[in-house]
């Protein structure tokens, strides 16, 4: 089955940047839409960004538009989330997700990673 492993989280000051990575293992990475969700303390899980199999269509939640960029490298079976201009409200556990479909829609995912912590200090 598909396995996803996130990395790249950490502690940064407000205004800083991080790049999250998600390594995909399993069959046919290029056939999956990929995305990122996050869950902050006291809040529900929320969608962050997603990208289709070919990398030419992506979606973002309004709160991260202009700050976050999702990309994928199908040759390396990896999805990235570049996060710039980080704010304290971005503090959350970030989860990589995958869905076998022909669009960039990734909710509901078929598979989840275990998450990586992002903490933004004020």
PDB file of C-alpha atoms in Angstrom:
ATOM      1  CA  UNK A   1       0.000   0.000   0.000  1.00  0.00           C
ATOM      2  CA  UNK A   2       0.930   3.655  -0.210  1.00  0.00           C
ATOM      3  CA  UNK A   3       3.140   5.058   2.524  1.00  0.00           C
ATOM      4  CA  UNK A   4       3.851   8.746   3.067  1.00  0.00           C
ATOM      5  CA  UNK A   5       6.610  10.210   5.212  1.00  0.00           C
ATOM      6  CA  UNK A   6       6.817  13.909   5.976  1.00  0.00           C
ATOM      7  CA  UNK A   7       9.922  15.822   6.960  1.00  0.00           C
ATOM      8  CA  UNK A   8      11.149  19.398   7.202  1.00  0.00           C
ATOM      9  CA  UNK A   9       9.119  20.703  10.099  1.00  0.00           C
ATOM     10  CA  UNK A  10      10.672  22.725  12.857  1.00  0.00           C
ATOM     11  CA  UNK A  11      10.636  25.882  14.927  1.00  0.00           C
ATOM     12  CA  UNK A  12      10.877  29.244  13.176  1.00  0.00           C
ATOM     13  CA  UNK A  13      10.208  32.860  14.022  1.00  0.00           C
ATOM     14  CA  UNK A  14       7.281  34.726  12.532  1.00  0.00           C
ATOM     15  CA  UNK A  15       8.132  35.818   9.005  1.00  0.00           C
ATOM     16  CA  UNK A  16      10.463  32.892   8.449  1.00  0.00           C
ATOM     17  CA  UNK A  17      10.308  30.042   5.964  1.00  0.00           C
ATOM     18  CA  UNK A  18      10.252  26.265   5.931  1.00  0.00           C
ATOM     19  CA  UNK A  19      10.030  23.665   3.202  1.00  0.00           C
ATOM     20  CA  UNK A  20       8.169  20.471   3.987  1.00  0.00           C
ATOM     21  CA  UNK A  21       8.833  17.292   2.038  1.00  0.00           C
ATOM     22  CA  UNK A  22       6.689  14.190   1.620  1.00  0.00           C
ATOM     23  CA  UNK A  23       8.268  10.991   0.354  1.00  0.00           C
ATOM     24  CA  UNK A  24       5.844   8.623  -1.375  1.00  0.00           C
ATOM     25  CA  UNK A  25       6.353   4.870  -1.510  1.00  0.00           C
ATOM     26  CA  UNK A  26       4.034   2.499  -3.308  1.00  0.00           C
ATOM     27  CA  UNK A  27       2.774   2.009  -6.804  1.00  0.00           C
ATOM     28  CA  UNK A  28       2.288   4.737  -9.374  1.00  0.00           C
ATOM     29  CA  UNK A  29       3.085   7.985  -7.590  1.00  0.00           C
ATOM     30  CA  UNK A  30       2.319   9.938 -10.755  1.00  0.00           C
ATOM     31  CA  UNK A  31      -1.289   8.690 -10.740  1.00  0.00           C
ATOM     32  CA  UNK A  32      -2.036  10.314  -7.367  1.00  0.00           C
ATOM     33  CA  UNK A  33      -3.200  13.757  -6.507  1.00  0.00           C
ATOM     34  CA  UNK A  34      -1.132  14.928  -3.549  1.00  0.00           C
ATOM     35  CA  UNK A  35      -1.799  17.447  -0.852  1.00  0.00           C
ATOM     36  CA  UNK A  36      -1.201  18.861   2.564  1.00  0.00           C
ATOM     37  CA  UNK A  37      -3.517  19.231   5.537  1.00  0.00           C
ATOM     38  CA  UNK A  38      -2.834  20.626   8.965  1.00  0.00           C
ATOM     39  CA  UNK A  39      -4.252  20.345  12.447  1.00  0.00           C
ATOM     40  CA  UNK A  40      -3.608  23.006  15.060  1.00  0.00           C
ATOM     41  CA  UNK A  41      -4.299  22.595  18.784  1.00  0.00           C
ATOM     42  CA  UNK A  42      -7.956  23.227  19.488  1.00  0.00           C
ATOM     43  CA  UNK A  43      -8.881  23.299  15.804  1.00  0.00           C
ATOM     44  CA  UNK A  44     -10.259  20.864  13.268  1.00  0.00           C
ATOM     45  CA  UNK A  45      -8.159  19.430  10.499  1.00  0.00           C
ATOM     46  CA  UNK A  46      -8.060  21.802   7.554  1.00  0.00           C
ATOM     47  CA  UNK A  47      -7.020  21.569   3.949  1.00  0.00           C
ATOM     48  CA  UNK A  48      -3.902  23.532   3.014  1.00  0.00           C
ATOM     49  CA  UNK A  49      -2.909  22.762  -0.577  1.00  0.00           C
ATOM     50  CA  UNK A  50      -3.119  20.098  -3.268  1.00  0.00           C
ATOM     51  CA  UNK A  51      -1.671  19.331  -6.680  1.00  0.00           C
ATOM     52  CA  UNK A  52      -2.690  17.030  -9.498  1.00  0.00           C
ATOM     53  CA  UNK A  53      -0.664  14.168 -10.943  1.00  0.00           C
ATOM     54  CA  UNK A  54       1.092  16.227 -13.608  1.00  0.00           C
ATOM     55  CA  UNK A  55       1.730  19.248 -11.387  1.00  0.00           C
ATOM     56  CA  UNK A  56      -0.085  21.753 -13.593  1.00  0.00           C
ATOM     57  CA  UNK A  57      -3.112  22.325 -11.336  1.00  0.00           C
ATOM     58  CA  UNK A  58      -3.048  23.262  -7.672  1.00  0.00           C
ATOM     59  CA  UNK A  59      -5.402  24.548  -4.985  1.00  0.00           C
ATOM     60  CA  UNK A  60      -4.793  26.493  -1.795  1.00  0.00           C
ATOM     61  CA  UNK A  61      -6.845  27.508   1.162  1.00  0.00           C
ATOM     62  CA  UNK A  62      -7.312  31.276   1.257  1.00  0.00           C
ATOM     63  CA  UNK A  63      -5.251  31.792   4.393  1.00  0.00           C
ATOM     64  CA  UNK A  64      -2.036  30.564   2.735  1.00  0.00           C
ATOM     65  CA  UNK A  65      -2.420  31.957  -0.785  1.00  0.00           C
ATOM     66  CA  UNK A  66       0.590  34.020  -1.759  1.00  0.00           C
ATOM     67  CA  UNK A  67       2.683  32.517   1.028  1.00  0.00           C
ATOM     68  CA  UNK A  68       2.718  28.753   0.431  1.00  0.00           C
ATOM     69  CA  UNK A  69       3.583  26.879  -2.754  1.00  0.00           C
ATOM     70  CA  UNK A  70       2.995  23.192  -3.415  1.00  0.00           C
ATOM     71  CA  UNK A  71       5.146  21.392  -5.977  1.00  0.00           C
ATOM     72  CA  UNK A  72       5.887  17.810  -6.898  1.00  0.00           C
ATOM     73  CA  UNK A  73       8.801  15.940  -8.434  1.00  0.00           C
ATOM     74  CA  UNK A  74       7.484  12.739  -9.972  1.00  0.00           C
ATOM     75  CA  UNK A  75      10.990  11.510 -10.760  1.00  0.00           C
ATOM     76  CA  UNK A  76      11.779  11.596  -7.039  1.00  0.00           C
ATOM     77  CA  UNK A  77       8.321  10.569  -5.767  1.00  0.00           C
ATOM     78  CA  UNK A  78       8.262  13.649  -3.577  1.00  0.00           C
ATOM     79  CA  UNK A  79       5.838  16.487  -2.845  1.00  0.00           C
ATOM     80  CA  UNK A  80       6.947  19.767  -1.315  1.00  0.00           C
ATOM     81  CA  UNK A  81       5.284  22.592   0.521  1.00  0.00           C
ATOM     82  CA  UNK A  82       7.309  25.798   0.519  1.00  0.00           C
ATOM     83  CA  UNK A  83       6.056  28.019   3.325  1.00  0.00           C
ATOM     84  CA  UNK A  84       7.100  31.669   3.371  1.00  0.00           C
ATOM     85  CA  UNK A  85       6.010  34.511   5.581  1.00  0.00           C
ATOM     86  CA  UNK A  86       5.034  32.117   8.346  1.00  0.00           C
ATOM     87  CA  UNK A  87       2.639  33.327  11.015  1.00  0.00           C
ATOM     88  CA  UNK A  88       1.986  32.001  14.525  1.00  0.00           C
ATOM     89  CA  UNK A  89      -1.413  30.805  13.355  1.00  0.00           C
ATOM     90  CA  UNK A  90       0.365  28.458  10.932  1.00  0.00           C
ATOM     91  CA  UNK A  91       1.548  26.434  13.923  1.00  0.00           C
ATOM     92  CA  UNK A  92       0.196  22.923  13.444  1.00  0.00           C
ATOM     93  CA  UNK A  93       1.028  19.357  12.622  1.00  0.00           C
ATOM     94  CA  UNK A  94       1.204  19.146   8.843  1.00  0.00           C
ATOM     95  CA  UNK A  95       0.099  15.948   7.138  1.00  0.00           C
ATOM     96  CA  UNK A  96       0.836  14.769   3.645  1.00  0.00           C
ATOM     97  CA  UNK A  97      -2.050  13.074   1.843  1.00  0.00           C
ATOM     98  CA  UNK A  98      -2.621  11.173  -1.384  1.00  0.00           C
ATOM     99  CA  UNK A  99      -5.666  10.310  -3.463  1.00  0.00           C
ATOM    100  CA  UNK A 100      -5.855   8.186  -6.592  1.00  0.00           C
ATOM    101  CA  UNK A 101      -7.887  10.328  -8.976  1.00  0.00           C
ATOM    102  CA  UNK A 102      -7.583  12.408 -12.086  1.00  0.00           C
ATOM    103  CA  UNK A 103      -7.852  15.877 -10.527  1.00  0.00           C
ATOM    104  CA  UNK A 104      -6.050  17.940  -7.912  1.00  0.00           C
ATOM    105  CA  UNK A 105      -8.772  17.224  -5.355  1.00  0.00           C
ATOM    106  CA  UNK A 106      -7.296  15.252  -2.477  1.00  0.00           C
ATOM    107  CA  UNK A 107     -10.158  15.241   0.052  1.00  0.00           C
ATOM    108  CA  UNK A 108     -10.942  12.601   1.171  1.00  0.00           C
ATOM    109  CA  UNK A 109      -7.448  11.137   0.918  1.00  0.00           C
ATOM    110  CA  UNK A 110      -6.717   7.465   0.370  1.00  0.00           C
ATOM    111  CA  UNK A 111      -3.552   7.666   2.478  1.00  0.00           C
ATOM    112  CA  UNK A 112      -2.077   9.883   5.194  1.00  0.00           C
ATOM    113  CA  UNK A 113       1.399  10.484   6.481  1.00  0.00           C
ATOM    114  CA  UNK A 114       2.153  10.625  10.191  1.00  0.00           C
ATOM    115  CA  UNK A 115       2.735  14.360  10.258  1.00  0.00           C
ATOM    116  CA  UNK A 116       5.512  16.829  10.922  1.00  0.00           C
ATOM    117  CA  UNK A 117       5.333  19.608  13.502  1.00  0.00           C
ATOM    118  CA  UNK A 118       5.621  23.228  12.411  1.00  0.00           C
ATOM    119  CA  UNK A 119       5.908  25.793  15.186  1.00  0.00           C
ATOM    120  CA  UNK A 120       6.022  29.516  14.475  1.00  0.00           C
ATOM    121  CA  UNK A 121       7.014  31.730  17.386  1.00  0.00           C
ATOM    122  CA  UNK A 122       5.840  35.294  17.827  1.00  0.00           C
TER     123      UNK A 122
END
